[in-house]
Coordinates of C-alpha atoms and ligand atoms in Angstrom, one line a residue:
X23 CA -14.5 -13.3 33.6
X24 CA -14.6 -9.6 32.1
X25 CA -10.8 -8.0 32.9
X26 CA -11.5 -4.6 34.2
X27 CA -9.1 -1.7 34.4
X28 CA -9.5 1.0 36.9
X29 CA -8.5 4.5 36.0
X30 CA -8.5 7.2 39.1
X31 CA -8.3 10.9 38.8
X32 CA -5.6 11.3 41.6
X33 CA -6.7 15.1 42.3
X34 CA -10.5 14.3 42.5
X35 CA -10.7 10.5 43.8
X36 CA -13.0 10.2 41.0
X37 CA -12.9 6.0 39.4
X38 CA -13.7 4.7 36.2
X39 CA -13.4 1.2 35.7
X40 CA -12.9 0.3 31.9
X41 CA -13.8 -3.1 30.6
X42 CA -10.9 -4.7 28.6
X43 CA -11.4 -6.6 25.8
X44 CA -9.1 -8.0 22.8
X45 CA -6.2 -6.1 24.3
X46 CA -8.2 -3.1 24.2
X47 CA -10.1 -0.7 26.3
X48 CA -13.2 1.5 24.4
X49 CA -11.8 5.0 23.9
X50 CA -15.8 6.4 24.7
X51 CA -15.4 4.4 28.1
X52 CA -13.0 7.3 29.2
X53 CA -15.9 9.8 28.9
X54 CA -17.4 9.1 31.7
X55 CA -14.1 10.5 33.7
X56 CA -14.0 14.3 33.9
X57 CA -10.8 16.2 33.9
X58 CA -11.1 19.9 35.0
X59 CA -14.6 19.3 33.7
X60 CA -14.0 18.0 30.6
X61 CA -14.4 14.2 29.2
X62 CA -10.9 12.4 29.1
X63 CA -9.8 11.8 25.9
X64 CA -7.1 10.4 24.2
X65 CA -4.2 12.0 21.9
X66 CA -2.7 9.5 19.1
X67 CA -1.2 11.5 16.3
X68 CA -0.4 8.7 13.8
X69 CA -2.7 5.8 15.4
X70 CA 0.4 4.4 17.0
X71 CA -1.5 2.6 19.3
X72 CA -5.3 2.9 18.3
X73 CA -7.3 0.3 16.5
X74 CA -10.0 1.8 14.6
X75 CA -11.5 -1.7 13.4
X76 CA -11.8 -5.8 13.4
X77 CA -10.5 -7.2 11.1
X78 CA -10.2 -10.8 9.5
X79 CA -8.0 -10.1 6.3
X80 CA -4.4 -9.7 7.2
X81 CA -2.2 -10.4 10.6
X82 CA 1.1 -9.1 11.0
X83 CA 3.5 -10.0 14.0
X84 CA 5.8 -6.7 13.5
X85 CA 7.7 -8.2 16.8
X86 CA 8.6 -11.9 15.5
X87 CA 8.2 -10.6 11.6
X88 CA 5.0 -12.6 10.4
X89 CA 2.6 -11.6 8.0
X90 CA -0.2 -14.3 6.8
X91 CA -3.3 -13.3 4.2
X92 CA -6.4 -15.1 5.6
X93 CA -4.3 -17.2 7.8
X94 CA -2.1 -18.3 5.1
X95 CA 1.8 -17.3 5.4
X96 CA 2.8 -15.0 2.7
X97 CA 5.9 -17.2 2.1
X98 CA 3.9 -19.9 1.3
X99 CA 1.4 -17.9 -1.0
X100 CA 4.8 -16.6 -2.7
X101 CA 6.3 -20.0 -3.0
X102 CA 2.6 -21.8 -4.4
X103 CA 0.1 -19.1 -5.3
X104 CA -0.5 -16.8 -8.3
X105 CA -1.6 -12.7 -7.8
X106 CA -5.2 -13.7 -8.7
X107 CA -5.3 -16.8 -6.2
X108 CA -4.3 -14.9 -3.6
X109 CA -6.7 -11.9 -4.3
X110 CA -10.0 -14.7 -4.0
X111 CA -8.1 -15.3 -1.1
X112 CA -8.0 -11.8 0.5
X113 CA -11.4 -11.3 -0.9
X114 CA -13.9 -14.2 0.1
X115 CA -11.8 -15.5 3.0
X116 CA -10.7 -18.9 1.2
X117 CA -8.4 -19.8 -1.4
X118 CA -10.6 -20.9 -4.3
X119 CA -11.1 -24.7 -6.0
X120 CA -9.7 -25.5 -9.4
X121 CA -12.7 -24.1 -10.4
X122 CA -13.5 -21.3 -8.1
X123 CA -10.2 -19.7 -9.5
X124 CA -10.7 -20.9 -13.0
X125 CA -14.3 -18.5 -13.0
X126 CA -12.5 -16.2 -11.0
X127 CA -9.8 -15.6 -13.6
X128 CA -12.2 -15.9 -16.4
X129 CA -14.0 -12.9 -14.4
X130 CA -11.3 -10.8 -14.3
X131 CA -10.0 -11.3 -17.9
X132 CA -13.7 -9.9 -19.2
X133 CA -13.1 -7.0 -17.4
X134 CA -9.8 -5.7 -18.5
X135 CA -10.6 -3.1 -21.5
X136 CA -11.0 0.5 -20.4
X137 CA -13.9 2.7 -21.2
X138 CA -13.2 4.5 -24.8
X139 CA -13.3 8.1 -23.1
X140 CA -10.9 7.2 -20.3
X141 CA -8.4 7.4 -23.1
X142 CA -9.3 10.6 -23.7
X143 CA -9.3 11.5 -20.4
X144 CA -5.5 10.1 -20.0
X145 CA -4.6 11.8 -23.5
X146 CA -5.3 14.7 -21.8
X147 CA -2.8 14.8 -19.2
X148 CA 0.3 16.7 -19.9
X149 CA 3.2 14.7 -21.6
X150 CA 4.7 14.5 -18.2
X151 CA 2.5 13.8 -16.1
X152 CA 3.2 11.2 -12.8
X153 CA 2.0 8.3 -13.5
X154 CA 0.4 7.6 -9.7
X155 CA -1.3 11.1 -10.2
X156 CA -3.0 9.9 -13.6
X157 CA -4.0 6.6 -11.8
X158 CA -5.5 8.4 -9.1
X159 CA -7.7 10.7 -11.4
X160 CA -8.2 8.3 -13.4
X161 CA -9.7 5.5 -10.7
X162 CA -11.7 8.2 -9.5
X163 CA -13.0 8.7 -13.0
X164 CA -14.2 5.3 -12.9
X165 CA -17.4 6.3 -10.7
X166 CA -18.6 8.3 -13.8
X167 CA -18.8 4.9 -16.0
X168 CA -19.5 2.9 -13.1
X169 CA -22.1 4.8 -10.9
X170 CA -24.5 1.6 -9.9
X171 CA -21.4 1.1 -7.5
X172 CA -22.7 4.0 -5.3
X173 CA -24.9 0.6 -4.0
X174 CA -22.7 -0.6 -2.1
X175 CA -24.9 -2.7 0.1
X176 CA -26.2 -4.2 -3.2
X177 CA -23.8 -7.7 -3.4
X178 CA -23.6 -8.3 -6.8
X179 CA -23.0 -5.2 -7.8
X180 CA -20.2 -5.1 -5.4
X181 CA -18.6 -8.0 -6.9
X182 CA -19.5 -7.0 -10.4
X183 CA -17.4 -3.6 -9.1
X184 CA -14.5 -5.3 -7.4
X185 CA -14.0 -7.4 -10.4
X186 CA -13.8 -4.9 -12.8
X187 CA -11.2 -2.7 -10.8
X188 CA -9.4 -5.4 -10.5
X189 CA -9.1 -6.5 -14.2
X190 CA -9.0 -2.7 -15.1
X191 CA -5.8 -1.5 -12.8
X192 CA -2.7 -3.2 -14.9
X193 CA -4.5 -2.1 -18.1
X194 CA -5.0 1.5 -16.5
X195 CA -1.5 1.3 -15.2
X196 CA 0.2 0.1 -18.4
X197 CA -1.5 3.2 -20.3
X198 CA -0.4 5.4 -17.9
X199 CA 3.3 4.1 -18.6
X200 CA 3.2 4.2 -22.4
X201 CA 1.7 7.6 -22.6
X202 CA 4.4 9.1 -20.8
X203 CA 6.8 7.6 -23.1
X204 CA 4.0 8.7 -26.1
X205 CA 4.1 5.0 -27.6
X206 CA 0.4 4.0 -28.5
X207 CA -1.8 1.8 -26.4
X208 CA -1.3 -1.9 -26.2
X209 CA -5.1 -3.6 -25.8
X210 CA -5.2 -6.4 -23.5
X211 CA -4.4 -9.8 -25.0
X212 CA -7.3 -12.8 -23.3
X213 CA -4.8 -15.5 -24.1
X214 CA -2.9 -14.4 -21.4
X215 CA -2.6 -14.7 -17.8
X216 CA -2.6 -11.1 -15.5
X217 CA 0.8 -10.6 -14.9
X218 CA 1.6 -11.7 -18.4
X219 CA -0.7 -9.4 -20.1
X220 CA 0.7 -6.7 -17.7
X221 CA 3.9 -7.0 -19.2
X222 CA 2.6 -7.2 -22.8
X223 CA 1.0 -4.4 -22.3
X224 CA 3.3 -2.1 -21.1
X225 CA 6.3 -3.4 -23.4
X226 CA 4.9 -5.0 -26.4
X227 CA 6.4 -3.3 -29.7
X228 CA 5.4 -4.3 -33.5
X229 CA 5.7 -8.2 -32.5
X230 CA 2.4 -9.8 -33.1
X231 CA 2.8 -11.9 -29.8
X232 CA 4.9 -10.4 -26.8
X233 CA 7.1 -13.6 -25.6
X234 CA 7.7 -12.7 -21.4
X235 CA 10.3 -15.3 -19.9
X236 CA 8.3 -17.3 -17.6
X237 CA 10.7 -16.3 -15.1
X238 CA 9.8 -12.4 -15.1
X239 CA 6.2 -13.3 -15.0
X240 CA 6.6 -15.5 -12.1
X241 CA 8.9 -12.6 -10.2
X242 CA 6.0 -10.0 -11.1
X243 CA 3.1 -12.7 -9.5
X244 CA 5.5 -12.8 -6.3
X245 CA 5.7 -8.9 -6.1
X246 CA 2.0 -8.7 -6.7
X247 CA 1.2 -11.5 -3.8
X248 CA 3.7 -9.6 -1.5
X249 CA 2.1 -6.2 -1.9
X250 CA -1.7 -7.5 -2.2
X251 CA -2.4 -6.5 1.7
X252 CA -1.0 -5.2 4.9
X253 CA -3.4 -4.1 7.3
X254 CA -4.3 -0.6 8.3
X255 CA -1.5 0.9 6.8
X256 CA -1.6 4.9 5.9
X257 CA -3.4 4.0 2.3
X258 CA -5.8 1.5 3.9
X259 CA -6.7 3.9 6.3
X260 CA -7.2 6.2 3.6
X261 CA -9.9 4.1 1.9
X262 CA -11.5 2.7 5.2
X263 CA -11.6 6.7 6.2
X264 CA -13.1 7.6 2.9
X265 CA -15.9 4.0 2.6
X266 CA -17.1 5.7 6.1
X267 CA -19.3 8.3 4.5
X268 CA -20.4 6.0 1.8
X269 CA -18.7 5.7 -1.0
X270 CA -18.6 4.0 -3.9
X271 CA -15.5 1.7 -3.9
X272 CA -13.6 3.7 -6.9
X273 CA -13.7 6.9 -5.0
X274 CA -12.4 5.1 -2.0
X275 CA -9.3 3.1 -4.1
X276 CA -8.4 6.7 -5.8
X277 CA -7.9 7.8 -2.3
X278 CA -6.0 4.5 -1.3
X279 CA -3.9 5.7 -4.5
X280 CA -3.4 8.9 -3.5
X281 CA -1.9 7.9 0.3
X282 CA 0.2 5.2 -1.0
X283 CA 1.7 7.7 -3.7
X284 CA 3.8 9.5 -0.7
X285 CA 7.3 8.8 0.1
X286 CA 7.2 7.7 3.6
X287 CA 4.6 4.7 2.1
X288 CA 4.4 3.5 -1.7
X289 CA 7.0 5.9 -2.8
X290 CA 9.6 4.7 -0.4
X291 CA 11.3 3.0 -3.5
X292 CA 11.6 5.1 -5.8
X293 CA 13.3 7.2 -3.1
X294 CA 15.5 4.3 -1.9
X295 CA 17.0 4.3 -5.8
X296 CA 17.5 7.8 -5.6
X297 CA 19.3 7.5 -2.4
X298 CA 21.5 4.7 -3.6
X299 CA 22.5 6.5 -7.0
X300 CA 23.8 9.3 -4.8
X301 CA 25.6 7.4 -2.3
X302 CA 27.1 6.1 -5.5
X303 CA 29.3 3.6 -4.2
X304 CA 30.2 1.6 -0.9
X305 CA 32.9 3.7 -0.4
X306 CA 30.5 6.6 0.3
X307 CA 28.4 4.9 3.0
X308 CA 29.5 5.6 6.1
X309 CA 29.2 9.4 5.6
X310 CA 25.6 8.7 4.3
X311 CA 25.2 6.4 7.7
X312 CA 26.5 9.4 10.1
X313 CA 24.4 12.1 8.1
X314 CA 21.1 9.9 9.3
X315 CA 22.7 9.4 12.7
X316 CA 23.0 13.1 12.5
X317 CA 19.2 13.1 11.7
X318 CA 20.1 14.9 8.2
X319 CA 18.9 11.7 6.2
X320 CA 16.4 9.6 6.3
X321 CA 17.5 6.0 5.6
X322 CA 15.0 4.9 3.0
X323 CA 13.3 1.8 2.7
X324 CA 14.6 1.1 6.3
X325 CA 12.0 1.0 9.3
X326 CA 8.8 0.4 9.6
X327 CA 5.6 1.2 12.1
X328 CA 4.8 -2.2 12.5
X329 CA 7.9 -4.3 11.6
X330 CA 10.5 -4.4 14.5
X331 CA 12.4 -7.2 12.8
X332 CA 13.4 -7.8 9.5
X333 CA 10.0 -7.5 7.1
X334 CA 9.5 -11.3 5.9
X335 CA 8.5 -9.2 2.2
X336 CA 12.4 -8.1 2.4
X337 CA 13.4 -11.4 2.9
X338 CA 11.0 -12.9 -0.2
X339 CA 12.2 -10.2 -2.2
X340 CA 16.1 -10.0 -1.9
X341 CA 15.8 -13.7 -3.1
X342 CA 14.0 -12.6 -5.9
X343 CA 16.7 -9.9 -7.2
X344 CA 19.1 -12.6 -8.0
X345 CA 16.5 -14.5 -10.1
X346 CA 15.7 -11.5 -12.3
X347 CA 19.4 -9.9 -12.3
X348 CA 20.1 -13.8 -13.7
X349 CA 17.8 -12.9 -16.6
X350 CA 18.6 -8.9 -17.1
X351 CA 21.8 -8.7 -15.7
X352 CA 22.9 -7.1 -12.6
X353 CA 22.3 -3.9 -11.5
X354 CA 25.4 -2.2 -9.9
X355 CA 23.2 -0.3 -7.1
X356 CA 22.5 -4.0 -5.9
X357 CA 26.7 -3.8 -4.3
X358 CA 25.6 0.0 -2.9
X359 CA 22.1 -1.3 -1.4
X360 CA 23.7 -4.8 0.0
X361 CA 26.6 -3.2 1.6
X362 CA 24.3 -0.8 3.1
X363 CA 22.3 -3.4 4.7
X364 CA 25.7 -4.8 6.1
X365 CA 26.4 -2.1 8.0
X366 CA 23.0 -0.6 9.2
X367 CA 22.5 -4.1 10.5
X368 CA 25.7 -3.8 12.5
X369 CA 25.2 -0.4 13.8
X370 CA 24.0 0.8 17.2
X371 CA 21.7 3.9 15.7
X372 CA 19.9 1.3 13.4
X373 CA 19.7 -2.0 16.4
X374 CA 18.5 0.6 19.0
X375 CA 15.4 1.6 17.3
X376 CA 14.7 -1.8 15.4
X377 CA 15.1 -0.8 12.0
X378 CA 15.1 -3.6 9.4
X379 CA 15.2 -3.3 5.8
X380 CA 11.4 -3.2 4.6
X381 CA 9.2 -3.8 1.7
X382 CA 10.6 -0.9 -0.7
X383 CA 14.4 -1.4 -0.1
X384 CA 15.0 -3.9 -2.5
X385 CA 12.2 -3.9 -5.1
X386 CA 13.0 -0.3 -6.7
X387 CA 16.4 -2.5 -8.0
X388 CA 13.7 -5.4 -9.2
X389 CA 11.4 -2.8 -11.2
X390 CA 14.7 -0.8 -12.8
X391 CA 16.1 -4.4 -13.8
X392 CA 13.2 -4.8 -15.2
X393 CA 12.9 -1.7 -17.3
X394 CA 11.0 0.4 -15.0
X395 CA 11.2 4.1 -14.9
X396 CA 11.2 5.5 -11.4
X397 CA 8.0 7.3 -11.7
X398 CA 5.9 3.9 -12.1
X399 CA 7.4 2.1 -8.8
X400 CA 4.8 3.0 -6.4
X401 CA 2.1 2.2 -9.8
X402 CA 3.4 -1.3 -9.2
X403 CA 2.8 -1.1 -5.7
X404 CA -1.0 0.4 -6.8
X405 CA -2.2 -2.5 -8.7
X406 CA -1.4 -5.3 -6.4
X407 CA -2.7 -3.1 -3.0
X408 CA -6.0 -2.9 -4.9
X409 CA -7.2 -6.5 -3.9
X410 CA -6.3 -5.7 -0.5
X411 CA -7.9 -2.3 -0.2
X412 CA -10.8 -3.9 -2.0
X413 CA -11.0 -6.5 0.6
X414 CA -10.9 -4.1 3.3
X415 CA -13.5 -1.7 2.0
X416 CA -16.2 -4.8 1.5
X417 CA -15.4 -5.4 4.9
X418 CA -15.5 -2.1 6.0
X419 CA -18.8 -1.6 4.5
X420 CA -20.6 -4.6 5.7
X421 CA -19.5 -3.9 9.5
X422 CA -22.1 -3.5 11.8
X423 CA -20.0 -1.0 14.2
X424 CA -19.0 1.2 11.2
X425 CA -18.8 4.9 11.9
X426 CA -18.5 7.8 10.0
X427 CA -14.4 8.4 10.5
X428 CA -13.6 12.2 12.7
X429 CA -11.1 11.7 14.9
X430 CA -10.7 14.5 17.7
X431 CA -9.0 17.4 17.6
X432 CA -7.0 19.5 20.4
X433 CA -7.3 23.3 19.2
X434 CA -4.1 25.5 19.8
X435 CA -5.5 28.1 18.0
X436 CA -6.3 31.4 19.3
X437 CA -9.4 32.2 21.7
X438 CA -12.5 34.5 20.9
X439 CA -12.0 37.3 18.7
X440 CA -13.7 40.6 18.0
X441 CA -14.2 41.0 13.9
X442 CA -11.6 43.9 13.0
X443 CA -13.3 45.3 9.9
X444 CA -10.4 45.3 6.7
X445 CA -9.9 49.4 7.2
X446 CA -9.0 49.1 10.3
X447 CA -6.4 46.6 10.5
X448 CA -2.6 46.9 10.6
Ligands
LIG21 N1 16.1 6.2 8.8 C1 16.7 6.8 10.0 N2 16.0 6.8 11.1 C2 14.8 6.3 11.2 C3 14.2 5.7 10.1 C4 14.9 5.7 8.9 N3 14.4 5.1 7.8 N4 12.9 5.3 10.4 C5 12.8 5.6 11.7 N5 13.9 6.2 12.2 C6 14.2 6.7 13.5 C7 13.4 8.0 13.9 O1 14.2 9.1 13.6 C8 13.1 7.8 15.3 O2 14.3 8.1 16.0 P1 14.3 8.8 17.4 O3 13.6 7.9 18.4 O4 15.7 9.1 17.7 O5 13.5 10.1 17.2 C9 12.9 6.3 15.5 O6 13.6 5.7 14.4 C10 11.4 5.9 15.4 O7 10.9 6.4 14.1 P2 9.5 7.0 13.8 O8 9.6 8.0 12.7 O9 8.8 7.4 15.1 O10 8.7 5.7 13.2 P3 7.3 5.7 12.4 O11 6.7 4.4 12.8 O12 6.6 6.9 12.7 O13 7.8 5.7 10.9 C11 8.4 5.0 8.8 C12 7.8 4.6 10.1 C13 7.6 6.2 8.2 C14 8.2 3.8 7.8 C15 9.9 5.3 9.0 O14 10.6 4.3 9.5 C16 10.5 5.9 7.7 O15 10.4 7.1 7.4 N6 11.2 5.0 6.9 C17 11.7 5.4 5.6 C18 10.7 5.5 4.6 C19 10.2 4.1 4.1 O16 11.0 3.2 3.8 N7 8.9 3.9 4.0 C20 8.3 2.6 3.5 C21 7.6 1.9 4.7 S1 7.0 0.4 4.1 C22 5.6 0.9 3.2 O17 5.0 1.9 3.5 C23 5.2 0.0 2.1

């Protein structure tokens, strides 16, 4: 039996009854109901409580702190999986056979040298240049090599796409990094695995092999897995919003790039390192903790839209940070951030509203451990995300109820004008 809702104008008597379904009622349903004789309408700043698609990709319980790829629990994907399993996984819907994922890899590994003139294209940034803004230009770039993936309806060429971004981003990435420290370009290296190569890349010096401890490599495939999706975050909306009028998947992904380069999203931990390096020391922490119960800070890399419990990546990832700190020593921001954690966890301000430590609070002190400037956190964050916004886009563009993204608008602005010609105004 169809649930029905039934919504009535008190001042008119007029009744609309709206047919529920999924947990949801259609937003167009409330057009039939006229309110001082205009349709009824919703106002969501944010999407708080909107959903602007089906999906089959990722579920998160923000409530009970779940999040499973495909069905599969991220811890477990973590604990057994590599970046690349996991990405078949987000991509085709199951996690491949010995020799699925051995084609799959093979795949990816062809496709990991950049086009000649996209070095010239990066050479031409300024010394300085962020590296999230080079990635950005430079993914949109890829269009310009790549422009059979306008087709996007066209299957093979979709996959031949997808693969090739996918192999491309660490290499991109890694040449972003070494030409703002103006070292040359390190080629990818086929005898090695993604994450591996990844780290060759961006730190190989004259050695003729770069020798990774299996350890780091294995902490890099967790962070990968643990950023690959996440729903319809801000950056996922970003490239579902930008597919809807029919782009190629490049264009899209630079725009993913773009969202997720902000601080309240990707570039939450770069900011949370900055905030811990001025706190300085545990000492300092509970004037930092009354200036954001003052609302003068912003506790970084605490709180989350969706998460109203600890985020399980948090979890996965403050076990990691003693691994690496066993290989590169400990970072002393580690006593700052964990004592901070203590005593948000304990404090009214942070219980009340359900903030948890997220994603970003403790990988910033992974990626410095690990030699990281700043600057390329939220590129780490970039390369992973791309399976997952890749994932969403092919299913974004193969959905039957797709619509061109333009959300409504409430004008504030001022009414009809006369034209005042230039002379005559004040
Ligand atoms: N520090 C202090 N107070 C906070 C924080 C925080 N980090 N986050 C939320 N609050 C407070 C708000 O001030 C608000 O309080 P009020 O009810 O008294 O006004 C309440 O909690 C609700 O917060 P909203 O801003 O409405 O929550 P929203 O869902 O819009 O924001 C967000 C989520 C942007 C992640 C927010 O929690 C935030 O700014 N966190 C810090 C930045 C961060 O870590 N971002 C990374 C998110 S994970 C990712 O993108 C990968």
């Amino acid at each position: 039996m169809t649930e029905v809702l039934k919504l009535c104008h008190e001042a008119t008597g007029d009744e609309i009854s709206l047919p529920v379904s999924e947990g949801t009622v259609r937003a167009t349903d409330l057009l039939q109901l006229k309110v001082r004789g205009e349709p009824l309408a919703t106002f969501d700043p944010g999407f708080f409580n909107t959903a602007v698609c089906h999906s089959a990709i990722t579920y998160i319980d923000g409530d009970e702190g779940v999040l499973q790829y495909r069905g599969y629990r991220v811890e477990d994907l973590a604990e057994n999986s590599t970046y690349l399993e996991t990405a078949y996984l987000l991509l085709n819907g199951e996690l491949p056979t010995a020799g699925q994922l051995a084609d799959w890899e093979q795949t990816i590994t062809e496709h990991r040298q950049l086009p000649d003139k996209l070095r010239i294209l990066l050479n031409g940034f300024p010394y300085d240049a962020h590296p999230m803004s080079m990635l950005m230009a430079s993914t949109a770039a890829f269009f310009t090599f790549y422009p059979d993936s306008q087709d996007y309806t066209d299957l093979a060429s979709r996959a031949l796409n997808i693969a090739r971004l996918i192999g491309k981003m660490p290499t991109l990435a890694a040449f972003c990094y070494r030409k703002g420290k103006a070292k040359p370009y390190v080629d990818p290296d086929d005898s090695y695995g993604y994450c591996h190569n990844f780290l060759a890349m961006l730190f190989k010096q004259a050695e003729r092999k770069y020798a990774a401890d299996p350890r780091l490599i294995r902490a890099m495939e967790v962070l990968f897995i643990l950023h690959a999706d996440h729903e319809q975050n801000c950056s996922t909306n970003a490239v579902r919003s930008v597919a809807s009028s029919g782009n190629d998947l490049y264009t899209c992904v630079s725009a993913g790039v773009g969202a997720l380069h902000g601080p309240l999203h990707g570039g939450a931990n770069e900011a949370v390192l900055k905030m811990l390096r001025e706190i300085g020391s545990p000492d300092q922490i509970p004037e930092f903790v009354a200036a954001v119960k003052r609302g003068e800070r912003r506790m970084m890399g605490f709180g989350h839209r969706v998460y109203k419990n600890y985020d399980p990546r948090a979890k996965i990832i403050r076990k990691a940070v003693a691994d690496v700190f066993d290989i590169t020593g400990v970072n002393p921001l580690l006593r700052v951030a964990q004592e901070l954690e203590k005593i948000a966890l304990n404090d009214e301000y942070f219980a009340s509203r359900k903030l948890y430590p997220n994603v970003d609070f403790y990988s910033g002190l992974i990626y410095e451990a690990l030699g990281f400037p700043p600057q390329m956190f939220t590129v780490l964050f970039a390369i992973p995300r791309t399976a997952g916004w890749l994932a969403q886009y092919q299913e974004c563009v193969t959905d039957p109820e797709l619509r061109i993204a333009r959300p409504k608008q409430i004008y504030t602005g001022a009414g009809h004008r006369s034209y005042v010609p230039i002379a005559e105004r004040g």
